[in-house]
mmCIF file of C-alpha atoms and ligand atoms in Angstrom:
data_model
loop_
_atom_site.group_PDB
_atom_site.id
_atom_site.type_symbol
_atom_site.label_atom_id
_atom_site.label_comp_id
_atom_site.label_asym_id
_atom_site.label_seq_id
_atom_site.Cartn_x
_atom_site.Cartn_y
_atom_site.Cartn_z
ATOM 1 C CA MET W 1025 31.191 -10.567 21.840
ATOM 2 C CA VAL W 1026 29.571 -6.894 21.666
ATOM 3 C CA TYR W 1027 29.238 -4.742 18.688
ATOM 4 C CA ASP W 1028 27.195 -1.781 17.725
ATOM 5 C CA GLU W 1029 24.826 -2.195 15.051
ATOM 6 C CA PRO W 1030 21.847 0.046 14.178
ATOM 7 C CA SER W 1031 18.381 -2.014 13.961
ATOM 8 C CA MET W 1032 16.523 -2.116 10.639
ATOM 9 C CA ALA W 1033 14.022 0.302 12.227
ATOM 10 C CA GLU W 1034 16.736 2.769 12.881
ATOM 11 C CA LYS W 1035 18.321 2.564 9.608
ATOM 12 C CA LYS W 1036 15.070 3.608 8.050
ATOM 13 C CA MET W 1037 14.280 6.012 10.702
ATOM 14 C CA PRO W 1038 15.194 9.864 9.921
ATOM 15 C CA ARG W 1039 18.086 10.777 12.400
ATOM 16 C CA ARG W 1040 16.025 13.508 14.039
ATOM 17 C CA ALA W 1041 13.162 11.263 14.846
ATOM 18 C CA PHE W 1042 15.521 8.642 16.032
ATOM 19 C CA LEU W 1043 17.422 11.026 18.538
ATOM 20 C CA LYS W 1044 13.781 12.120 19.741
ATOM 21 C CA LYS W 1045 12.946 8.427 20.389
ATOM 22 C CA ALA W 1046 16.111 7.748 22.073
ATOM 23 C CA ALA W 1047 15.978 10.906 24.439
ATOM 24 C CA ALA W 1048 12.332 10.018 25.362
ATOM 25 C CA GLY W 1049 13.790 6.460 26.234
ATOM 26 C CA VAL W 1050 16.311 7.913 28.577
ATOM 27 C CA ALA W 1051 13.635 10.190 30.380
ATOM 28 C CA ALA W 1052 10.796 7.730 30.589
ATOM 29 C CA SER W 1053 9.770 5.900 33.582
ATOM 30 C CA SER W 1054 6.614 3.936 34.730
ATOM 31 C CA VAL W 1055 5.099 2.614 37.665
ATOM 32 C CA PHE W 1056 7.541 -0.256 37.535
ATOM 33 C CA GLY W 1057 10.448 2.247 37.747
ATOM 34 C CA PRO W 1058 12.878 3.680 35.350
ATOM 35 C CA VAL W 1059 12.710 2.523 31.726
ATOM 36 C CA TYR W 1060 16.051 1.654 30.589
ATOM 37 C CA ALA W 1061 17.123 3.448 27.365
ATOM 38 C CA GLN W 1062 17.576 0.529 24.865
ATOM 39 C CA THR W 1063 21.087 -0.237 23.978
ATOM 40 C CA ARG W 1064 22.005 -0.256 20.212
ATOM 41 C CA LYS W 1065 24.471 -2.992 20.846
ATOM 42 C CA ARG W 1066 24.194 -6.580 19.627
ATOM 43 C CA VAL W 1067 25.797 -9.327 21.906
ATOM 44 C CA ARG W 1068 26.243 -13.018 21.116
ATOM 45 C CA TRP W 1069 27.537 -15.402 23.934
ATOM 46 C CA ARG W 1070 28.009 -19.229 24.601
ATOM 47 C CA MET W 1071 26.250 -21.100 27.472
ATOM 48 C CA ALA W 1072 27.998 -24.301 28.366
ATOM 49 C CA THR W 1073 25.664 -26.731 30.555
ATOM 50 C CA SER W 1074 26.267 -29.865 32.657
ATOM 51 C CA TRP W 1075 23.004 -31.526 31.275
ATOM 52 C CA PRO W 1076 22.254 -33.974 28.577
ATOM 53 C CA GLN W 1077 20.268 -32.740 25.779
ATOM 54 C CA SER W 1078 17.400 -35.450 26.515
ATOM 55 C CA LEU W 1079 16.533 -33.667 29.564
ATOM 56 C CA ASP W 1080 13.772 -31.397 28.731
ATOM 57 C CA THR W 1081 13.466 -30.216 32.247
ATOM 58 C CA ILE W 1082 16.856 -29.153 33.319
ATOM 59 C CA PHE W 1083 18.628 -28.367 29.721
ATOM 60 C CA GLY W 1084 15.364 -27.320 28.681
ATOM 61 C CA THR W 1085 15.544 -24.563 31.626
ATOM 62 C CA ALA W 1086 18.793 -23.581 30.195
ATOM 63 C CA LYS W 1087 17.169 -22.987 26.703
ATOM 64 C CA ALA W 1088 14.389 -21.088 28.095
ATOM 65 C CA ILE W 1089 16.961 -18.616 29.672
ATOM 66 C CA ALA W 1090 18.358 -18.076 26.256
ATOM 67 C CA ASP W 1091 15.093 -17.822 24.595
ATOM 68 C CA ARG W 1092 13.892 -15.253 26.893
ATOM 69 C CA VAL W 1093 16.597 -13.259 26.938
ATOM 70 C CA LYS W 1094 16.355 -12.985 23.162
ATOM 71 C CA THR W 1095 12.700 -12.030 23.341
ATOM 72 C CA LEU W 1096 13.320 -9.460 25.929
ATOM 73 C CA THR W 1097 16.135 -7.696 23.843
ATOM 74 C CA ASP W 1098 14.286 -7.722 20.553
ATOM 75 C CA GLY W 1099 16.796 -10.459 19.355
ATOM 76 C CA ARG W 1100 19.872 -8.458 19.954
ATOM 77 C CA PHE W 1101 21.413 -10.638 22.902
ATOM 78 C CA GLU W 1102 21.660 -13.938 21.720
ATOM 79 C CA ILE W 1103 23.030 -16.893 23.686
ATOM 80 C CA GLU W 1104 23.760 -20.338 22.135
ATOM 81 C CA VAL W 1105 23.163 -23.298 24.749
ATOM 82 C CA PHE W 1106 25.386 -26.234 24.461
ATOM 83 C CA PRO W 1107 24.689 -29.718 26.193
ATOM 84 C CA GLY W 1108 27.205 -30.986 28.607
ATOM 85 C CA GLY W 1109 30.403 -31.870 27.156
ATOM 86 C CA GLU W 1110 29.729 -30.311 24.007
ATOM 87 C CA VAL W 1111 32.036 -27.282 24.196
ATOM 88 C CA VAL W 1112 33.600 -28.004 27.648
ATOM 89 C CA PRO W 1113 33.541 -31.012 29.840
ATOM 90 C CA ALA W 1114 30.168 -31.285 31.612
ATOM 91 C CA LEU W 1115 31.748 -30.923 35.163
ATOM 92 C CA GLU W 1116 33.989 -28.127 34.337
ATOM 93 C CA VAL W 1117 31.609 -25.536 33.342
ATOM 94 C CA PHE W 1118 32.259 -23.249 36.320
ATOM 95 C CA GLN W 1119 36.070 -23.128 35.415
ATOM 96 C CA GLU W 1120 35.391 -22.457 31.915
ATOM 97 C CA VAL W 1121 33.012 -19.444 32.771
ATOM 98 C CA GLN W 1122 35.778 -18.365 35.136
ATOM 99 C CA LYS W 1123 38.418 -18.202 32.365
ATOM 100 C CA GLY W 1124 36.022 -16.467 30.121
ATOM 101 C CA ARG W 1125 36.099 -19.144 27.501
ATOM 102 C CA VAL W 1126 32.352 -19.255 27.707
ATOM 103 C CA GLU W 1127 30.422 -16.107 28.882
ATOM 104 C CA ILE W 1128 27.833 -18.265 30.996
ATOM 105 C CA GLY W 1129 27.232 -21.332 32.217
ATOM 106 C CA HIS W 1130 24.040 -23.413 33.496
ATOM 107 C CA THR W 1131 25.361 -25.923 36.146
ATOM 108 C CA ALA W 1132 24.971 -27.006 39.736
ATOM 109 C CA SER W 1133 27.454 -25.091 42.386
ATOM 110 C CA TYR W 1134 28.020 -28.354 44.183
ATOM 111 C CA TYR W 1135 29.713 -29.894 41.398
ATOM 112 C CA TYR W 1136 32.767 -27.752 42.266
ATOM 113 C CA LEU W 1137 33.527 -28.578 45.795
ATOM 114 C CA ASN W 1138 36.863 -29.355 44.610
ATOM 115 C CA LEU W 1139 37.502 -25.501 44.146
ATOM 116 C CA HIS W 1140 35.868 -24.705 47.805
ATOM 117 C CA PRO W 1141 33.696 -26.549 50.149
ATOM 118 C CA ALA W 1142 31.217 -23.480 50.420
ATOM 119 C CA PHE W 1143 30.171 -24.174 46.799
ATOM 120 C CA ALA W 1144 27.579 -26.627 48.465
ATOM 121 C CA PHE W 1145 25.540 -23.696 49.603
ATOM 122 C CA GLY W 1146 24.723 -22.848 46.129
ATOM 123 C CA SER W 1147 23.098 -25.942 45.397
ATOM 124 C CA ALA W 1148 22.127 -28.018 48.266
ATOM 125 C CA LEU W 1149 23.228 -29.510 51.682
ATOM 126 C CA PRO W 1150 22.360 -32.814 53.363
ATOM 127 C CA PHE W 1151 19.344 -32.142 55.594
ATOM 128 C CA GLY W 1152 19.301 -28.406 54.356
ATOM 129 C CA LEU W 1153 16.731 -26.179 52.779
ATOM 130 C CA THR W 1154 13.721 -27.220 50.707
ATOM 131 C CA ALA W 1155 13.136 -25.295 47.279
ATOM 132 C CA ARG W 1156 10.902 -22.764 48.787
ATOM 133 C CA GLN W 1157 13.309 -22.238 51.783
ATOM 134 C CA GLN W 1158 16.212 -21.851 49.305
ATOM 135 C CA ASN W 1159 14.351 -19.116 47.583
ATOM 136 C CA ALA W 1160 13.669 -17.473 50.652
ATOM 137 C CA TRP W 1161 17.342 -17.475 51.776
ATOM 138 C CA PHE W 1162 18.711 -16.531 48.274
ATOM 139 C CA TYR W 1163 16.291 -13.793 47.282
ATOM 140 C CA ASP W 1164 14.935 -12.365 50.498
ATOM 141 C CA GLY W 1165 17.308 -13.360 53.242
ATOM 142 C CA GLY W 1166 20.617 -12.244 51.231
ATOM 143 C CA GLY W 1167 21.991 -15.637 50.609
ATOM 144 C CA GLN W 1168 22.662 -15.115 46.991
ATOM 145 C CA ASP W 1169 24.360 -11.750 47.551
ATOM 146 C CA LEU W 1170 26.280 -13.309 50.218
ATOM 147 C CA LEU W 1171 27.614 -16.070 47.974
ATOM 148 C CA ASN W 1172 28.086 -13.839 45.186
ATOM 149 C CA ALA W 1173 30.405 -11.257 47.326
ATOM 150 C CA GLU W 1174 32.139 -13.928 49.559
ATOM 151 C CA LEU W 1175 32.652 -16.793 47.298
ATOM 152 C CA TYR W 1176 31.864 -16.592 43.458
ATOM 153 C CA ALA W 1177 33.353 -13.151 43.024
ATOM 154 C CA ALA W 1178 36.855 -14.660 43.958
ATOM 155 C CA TYR W 1179 36.600 -16.714 40.802
ATOM 156 C CA ASN W 1180 35.467 -13.671 38.793
ATOM 157 C CA VAL W 1181 31.980 -15.095 38.495
ATOM 158 C CA VAL W 1182 28.442 -13.708 39.449
ATOM 159 C CA ALA W 1183 25.827 -16.411 39.922
ATOM 160 C CA PHE W 1184 21.911 -16.084 39.522
ATOM 161 C CA PRO W 1185 19.426 -18.981 40.834
ATOM 162 C CA ALA W 1186 18.076 -20.492 37.808
ATOM 163 C CA GLY W 1187 16.193 -23.748 38.577
ATOM 164 C CA ASN W 1188 15.319 -25.906 41.224
ATOM 165 C CA THR W 1189 14.520 -29.706 41.225
ATOM 166 C CA ALA W 1190 12.512 -29.684 44.467
ATOM 167 C CA ALA W 1191 13.202 -32.504 46.959
ATOM 168 C CA GLN W 1192 15.286 -35.324 45.091
ATOM 169 C CA MET W 1193 14.777 -39.122 45.199
ATOM 170 C CA GLY W 1194 17.284 -41.018 47.065
ATOM 171 C CA GLY W 1195 18.236 -42.917 43.936
ATOM 172 C CA TRP W 1196 18.507 -46.384 42.353
ATOM 173 C CA PHE W 1197 20.208 -49.414 43.878
ATOM 174 C CA ARG W 1198 20.985 -52.860 42.438
ATOM 175 C CA ARG W 1199 20.228 -54.647 45.658
ATOM 176 C CA PRO W 1200 17.950 -53.526 48.511
ATOM 177 C CA VAL W 1201 19.885 -51.189 51.298
ATOM 178 C CA ASP W 1202 17.364 -51.695 54.461
ATOM 179 C CA SER W 1203 20.044 -51.172 56.875
ATOM 180 C CA LEU W 1204 23.529 -49.260 57.385
ATOM 181 C CA ALA W 1205 25.194 -52.435 56.858
ATOM 182 C CA ASP W 1206 23.849 -53.004 53.478
ATOM 183 C CA MET W 1207 25.270 -49.670 52.588
ATOM 184 C CA ARG W 1208 28.886 -50.286 53.620
ATOM 185 C CA GLY W 1209 31.083 -50.870 50.429
ATOM 186 C CA LEU W 1210 28.588 -49.743 47.911
ATOM 187 C CA ARG W 1211 29.958 -47.994 45.099
ATOM 188 C CA MET W 1212 27.752 -44.813 44.391
ATOM 189 C CA ARG W 1213 27.385 -41.927 42.054
ATOM 190 C CA ILE W 1214 26.517 -38.911 44.333
ATOM 191 C CA PRO W 1215 27.519 -35.272 44.042
ATOM 192 C CA GLY W 1216 28.064 -32.684 46.713
ATOM 193 C CA LEU W 1217 28.412 -32.800 50.467
ATOM 194 C CA GLY W 1218 25.977 -35.673 50.084
ATOM 195 C CA GLY W 1219 28.742 -37.734 48.703
ATOM 196 C CA GLU W 1220 30.951 -36.754 51.658
ATOM 197 C CA VAL W 1221 28.359 -37.994 54.039
ATOM 198 C CA MET W 1222 27.684 -41.180 52.248
ATOM 199 C CA GLY W 1223 31.471 -41.599 52.382
ATOM 200 C CA ARG W 1224 31.192 -41.430 56.456
ATOM 201 C CA LEU W 1225 28.602 -44.317 56.065
ATOM 202 C CA GLY W 1226 31.019 -46.334 54.239
ATOM 203 C CA VAL W 1227 29.666 -45.829 50.685
ATOM 204 C CA LYS W 1228 32.454 -45.390 48.124
ATOM 205 C CA THR W 1229 31.331 -42.486 46.119
ATOM 206 C CA VAL W 1230 32.098 -40.963 42.797
ATOM 207 C CA VAL W 1231 30.750 -37.742 40.879
ATOM 208 C CA ILE W 1232 30.150 -38.126 37.094
ATOM 209 C CA SER W 1233 27.800 -36.119 35.135
ATOM 210 C CA GLY W 1234 24.189 -37.149 34.124
ATOM 211 C CA GLY W 1235 24.928 -38.326 30.764
ATOM 212 C CA GLU W 1236 27.508 -40.881 31.869
ATOM 213 C CA VAL W 1237 25.926 -42.418 34.797
ATOM 214 C CA PHE W 1238 23.715 -45.157 32.893
ATOM 215 C CA SER W 1239 26.670 -46.625 31.286
ATOM 216 C CA ALA W 1240 28.512 -46.779 34.525
ATOM 217 C CA LEU W 1241 25.642 -48.578 36.436
ATOM 218 C CA GLN W 1242 25.148 -50.971 33.542
ATOM 219 C CA LYS W 1243 28.882 -52.015 33.285
ATOM 220 C CA GLY W 1244 28.828 -52.591 37.019
ATOM 221 C CA GLN W 1245 31.392 -49.787 37.507
ATOM 222 C CA ILE W 1246 28.779 -48.456 40.105
ATOM 223 C CA ASP W 1247 26.223 -50.154 42.423
ATOM 224 C CA ALA W 1248 23.790 -47.497 42.907
ATOM 225 C CA THR W 1249 23.327 -43.788 41.579
ATOM 226 C CA GLU W 1250 21.053 -40.912 42.285
ATOM 227 C CA PHE W 1251 20.166 -38.241 39.906
ATOM 228 C CA VAL W 1252 16.929 -36.016 40.226
ATOM 229 C CA GLY W 1253 13.701 -37.735 40.419
ATOM 230 C CA PRO W 1254 11.018 -39.906 38.539
ATOM 231 C CA TYR W 1255 10.896 -37.846 35.511
ATOM 232 C CA ASP W 1256 14.451 -37.427 34.731
ATOM 233 C CA ASP W 1257 15.523 -40.884 36.104
ATOM 234 C CA GLU W 1258 13.228 -42.477 33.834
ATOM 235 C CA LYS W 1259 14.628 -40.858 30.778
ATOM 236 C CA LEU W 1260 17.947 -41.990 31.879
ATOM 237 C CA GLY W 1261 16.824 -45.527 32.170
ATOM 238 C CA PHE W 1262 18.441 -46.364 35.738
ATOM 239 C CA TYR W 1263 15.401 -48.535 36.444
ATOM 240 C CA LYS W 1264 16.358 -51.152 33.954
ATOM 241 C CA VAL W 1265 19.422 -52.070 35.640
ATOM 242 C CA ALA W 1266 18.822 -50.814 39.341
ATOM 243 C CA PRO W 1267 15.371 -51.639 40.319
ATOM 244 C CA TYR W 1268 15.059 -50.503 43.993
ATOM 245 C CA TYR W 1269 14.234 -46.853 44.112
ATOM 246 C CA TYR W 1270 14.701 -45.342 47.432
ATOM 247 C CA TYR W 1271 13.394 -42.069 48.847
ATOM 248 C CA PRO W 1272 13.989 -39.343 50.360
ATOM 249 C CA GLY W 1273 17.014 -37.855 48.679
ATOM 250 C CA TRP W 1274 17.902 -36.353 52.142
ATOM 251 C CA TRP W 1275 21.245 -34.887 50.806
ATOM 252 C CA GLU W 1276 19.063 -32.796 48.230
ATOM 253 C CA PRO W 1277 15.873 -31.424 49.497
ATOM 254 C CA GLY W 1278 15.757 -28.672 47.129
ATOM 255 C CA THR W 1279 18.552 -28.427 44.789
ATOM 256 C CA THR W 1280 19.130 -25.267 42.898
ATOM 257 C CA THR W 1281 20.983 -24.858 39.587
ATOM 258 C CA HIS W 1282 22.553 -21.510 38.752
ATOM 259 C CA ALA W 1283 23.442 -19.303 35.725
ATOM 260 C CA PHE W 1284 26.923 -18.639 36.348
ATOM 261 C CA VAL W 1285 28.235 -15.479 34.369
ATOM 262 C CA ASN W 1286 31.871 -14.448 33.877
ATOM 263 C CA LEU W 1287 32.051 -10.999 35.925
ATOM 264 C CA ALA W 1288 34.181 -9.070 33.131
ATOM 265 C CA ALA W 1289 31.462 -10.223 30.513
ATOM 266 C CA TRP W 1290 28.898 -9.230 32.880
ATOM 267 C CA ARG W 1291 30.143 -5.818 33.615
ATOM 268 C CA ARG W 1292 30.555 -5.353 29.707
ATOM 269 C CA LEU W 1293 26.755 -6.215 29.185
ATOM 270 C CA PRO W 1294 24.356 -2.896 28.498
ATOM 271 C CA LYS W 1295 22.263 -2.384 31.571
ATOM 272 C CA ASP W 1296 19.073 -3.434 29.821
ATOM 273 C CA PHE W 1297 20.703 -6.735 28.866
ATOM 274 C CA GLN W 1298 21.837 -7.238 32.378
ATOM 275 C CA VAL W 1299 18.125 -6.711 33.390
ATOM 276 C CA ALA W 1300 16.961 -9.061 30.860
ATOM 277 C CA LEU W 1301 19.173 -11.952 31.931
ATOM 278 C CA GLU W 1302 18.446 -11.593 35.659
ATOM 279 C CA ALA W 1303 14.855 -11.671 34.836
ATOM 280 C CA ALA W 1304 15.140 -14.759 32.698
ATOM 281 C CA ALA W 1305 17.216 -16.590 35.190
ATOM 282 C CA HIS W 1306 14.630 -15.585 37.957
ATOM 283 C CA GLU W 1307 11.797 -16.967 35.714
ATOM 284 C CA ALA W 1308 13.501 -20.243 34.919
ATOM 285 C CA ASN W 1309 14.111 -20.699 38.579
ATOM 286 C CA GLU W 1310 10.331 -20.769 38.954
ATOM 287 C CA ARG W 1311 9.652 -22.579 35.954
ATOM 288 C CA MET W 1312 11.998 -25.538 36.523
ATOM 289 C CA LEU W 1313 10.258 -26.037 39.931
ATOM 290 C CA ALA W 1314 6.992 -26.141 38.579
ATOM 291 C CA ALA W 1315 7.908 -28.546 35.643
ATOM 292 C CA TYR W 1316 9.387 -30.923 38.087
ATOM 293 C CA ASP W 1317 6.550 -30.871 40.557
ATOM 294 C CA ALA W 1318 3.961 -31.080 37.502
ATOM 295 C CA LYS W 1319 5.730 -34.231 35.733
ATOM 296 C CA ASN W 1320 7.168 -36.243 38.559
ATOM 297 C CA PRO W 1321 3.724 -37.741 39.828
ATOM 298 C CA ALA W 1322 3.066 -39.332 36.512
ATOM 299 C CA ALA W 1323 6.443 -40.463 35.956
ATOM 300 C CA LEU W 1324 6.609 -42.412 39.280
ATOM 301 C CA GLU W 1325 3.207 -43.947 38.458
ATOM 302 C CA ARG W 1326 4.899 -45.238 35.226
ATOM 303 C CA LEU W 1327 8.109 -46.249 37.080
ATOM 304 C CA LEU W 1328 6.029 -48.423 39.431
ATOM 305 C CA SER W 1329 4.110 -50.027 36.451
ATOM 306 C CA TYR W 1330 7.674 -51.194 35.096
ATOM 307 C CA GLY W 1331 8.011 -53.023 38.334
ATOM 308 C CA VAL W 1332 10.401 -50.552 40.292
ATOM 309 C CA LYS W 1333 10.472 -51.355 43.854
ATOM 310 C CA LEU W 1334 9.804 -48.129 45.898
ATOM 311 C CA ARG W 1335 11.461 -48.204 49.376
ATOM 312 C CA PRO W 1336 12.028 -45.350 52.248
ATOM 313 C CA PHE W 1337 15.489 -45.215 53.516
ATOM 314 C CA PRO W 1338 16.053 -46.761 56.786
ATOM 315 C CA LYS W 1339 15.463 -44.266 59.563
ATOM 316 C CA GLU W 1340 18.625 -45.610 61.303
ATOM 317 C CA ALA W 1341 20.907 -44.801 58.305
ATOM 318 C CA MET W 1342 19.307 -41.199 58.135
ATOM 319 C CA ARG W 1343 19.895 -40.573 61.724
ATOM 320 C CA VAL W 1344 23.498 -41.510 61.478
ATOM 321 C CA ALA W 1345 23.852 -39.334 58.216
ATOM 322 C CA TYR W 1346 22.304 -36.421 60.091
ATOM 323 C CA ARG W 1347 24.707 -36.671 62.876
ATOM 324 C CA GLU W 1348 27.613 -37.137 60.317
ATOM 325 C CA ALA W 1349 26.312 -34.077 58.181
ATOM 326 C CA PHE W 1350 26.498 -31.711 60.968
ATOM 327 C CA SER W 1351 29.728 -33.052 62.260
ATOM 328 C CA LEU W 1352 31.388 -32.340 58.877
ATOM 329 C CA TYR W 1353 29.787 -28.824 58.598
ATOM 330 C CA GLU W 1354 31.252 -27.951 62.080
ATOM 331 C CA GLU W 1355 34.682 -29.255 60.733
ATOM 332 C CA LEU W 1356 34.626 -27.336 57.639
ATOM 333 C CA ALA W 1357 33.565 -24.101 59.766
ATOM 334 C CA ALA W 1358 36.437 -24.653 61.926
ATOM 335 C CA LYS W 1359 39.091 -24.832 58.944
ATOM 336 C CA ASP W 1360 37.935 -22.227 56.532
ATOM 337 C CA ALA W 1361 36.690 -18.619 57.163
ATOM 338 C CA THR W 1362 34.759 -18.149 54.125
ATOM 339 C CA TYR W 1363 32.612 -21.547 54.713
ATOM 340 C CA ARG W 1364 32.370 -20.352 58.426
ATOM 341 C CA LYS W 1365 30.944 -16.958 57.382
ATOM 342 C CA ILE W 1366 28.355 -18.502 54.950
ATOM 343 C CA TYR W 1367 27.373 -21.414 57.035
ATOM 344 C CA GLU W 1368 26.742 -19.088 60.168
ATOM 345 C CA HIS W 1369 24.350 -17.169 57.782
ATOM 346 C CA TRP W 1370 22.804 -20.346 56.195
ATOM 347 C CA ILE W 1371 22.263 -22.041 59.698
ATOM 348 C CA HIS W 1372 20.429 -19.239 61.330
ATOM 349 C CA ALA W 1373 18.296 -18.619 58.245
ATOM 350 C CA ARG W 1374 17.530 -22.583 58.407
ATOM 351 C CA THR W 1375 16.689 -22.515 62.021
ATOM 352 C CA GLN W 1376 14.187 -19.589 61.550
ATOM 353 C CA LEU W 1377 12.723 -21.140 58.362
ATOM 354 C CA PHE W 1378 12.512 -24.818 60.025
ATOM 355 C CA ARG W 1379 10.617 -23.382 63.044
ATOM 356 C CA TRP W 1380 7.960 -21.822 61.016
ATOM 357 C CA PHE W 1381 7.652 -24.526 58.319
ATOM 358 C CA GLY W 1382 7.581 -26.948 61.177
ATOM 359 C CA THR W 1383 4.564 -25.297 62.472
ATOM 360 C CA ASN W 1384 2.002 -24.297 59.968
ATOM 361 C CA GLU W 1385 3.221 -26.013 56.597
ATOM 362 C CA LEU W 1386 4.076 -29.338 58.507
ATOM 363 C CA ALA W 1387 0.722 -29.537 60.465
ATOM 364 C CA TYR W 1388 -1.046 -28.982 57.011
ATOM 365 C CA ALA W 1389 1.014 -31.628 54.929
ATOM 366 C CA ASP W 1390 0.952 -33.905 57.749
ATOM 367 C CA PHE W 1391 -2.656 -34.040 58.137
ATOM 368 C CA THR W 1392 -3.345 -33.804 54.268
ATOM 369 C CA PHE W 1393 -0.688 -35.495 52.140
ATOM 370 C CA PRO W 1394 -0.750 -39.101 53.379
ATOM 371 C CA ALA W 1395 -2.781 -41.114 50.843
ATOM 372 C CA ILE W 1396 -5.977 -42.053 52.708
HETATM 373 CA CA1 CA H 1763 20.974 -35.508 42.954
#
């Protein structure tokens, strides 16, 4: 909804003074580039999300975007934020943005693999990029522009990275899974291509939203679940019904969430509102990552104090999963031109990034991180 309304200050300001001020706004520039003339419009949007309200990390990030946009536009661009399932189903946020029923959504691209397998590249792929590598590819390597042009535009949507969970944990299991044989036949909640790869290891996979996982696990409808990491997982209470906590989440080494915006609504936005929204999303991308990195260590300590059993995934299972993941990527690339185009861009970036991170970052981490 967009409408013109003079601000209180303008109502009080003599017309000549206002015109002078407006003209100065158009002409002005600073060391940071041109200063956009401030629009007189007011805009109200609705943002659907896929997140339970209890998660201050990820739902809090969606709220932070709205708050920042409001501040940056002097209160003239307001976005009302809804938890998962409140105005639209938690896992249909993208489609509702596409239809324009809500102007903006905060969700994870890989929830929408049913629309196209290339949606995985917006969030995470098994054995893919870490948070920093995602950002390198999205912002500096042309990855986000590529996704917008080749994928999301076909759905009348434009996307901005707006949150990262860092490397996720492997999730909660009712029983130990110390071999591939232990994993066969398990029913597990896991989204994205990680779910496809788990399927190839014999796991029966389902995708349900974060808010519904605990009750499915408690009722025994599933044997295992993953969500994000210690801080969120503690809040959702999975440790109460599935005490074995595995790592790493090899299917989500640095998952990105996005602000998805209906393209027609985006084009109707005044330029300075577009700049405010893009800046707020960029800031959210950084802040969510910082929040997870800062909060997860203490949360893991608490979980261990409750008796949670922390275990690494069996290497054998990870090796088979790695092989299956890349067979899957090649199969998808052979079947679909859009997927192939994005995959080739991504795999090139991944090769370069892994070579660099595998040299300097790895040497530092390998020497320093292990608890001595
Ligand atoms: Ca996850």
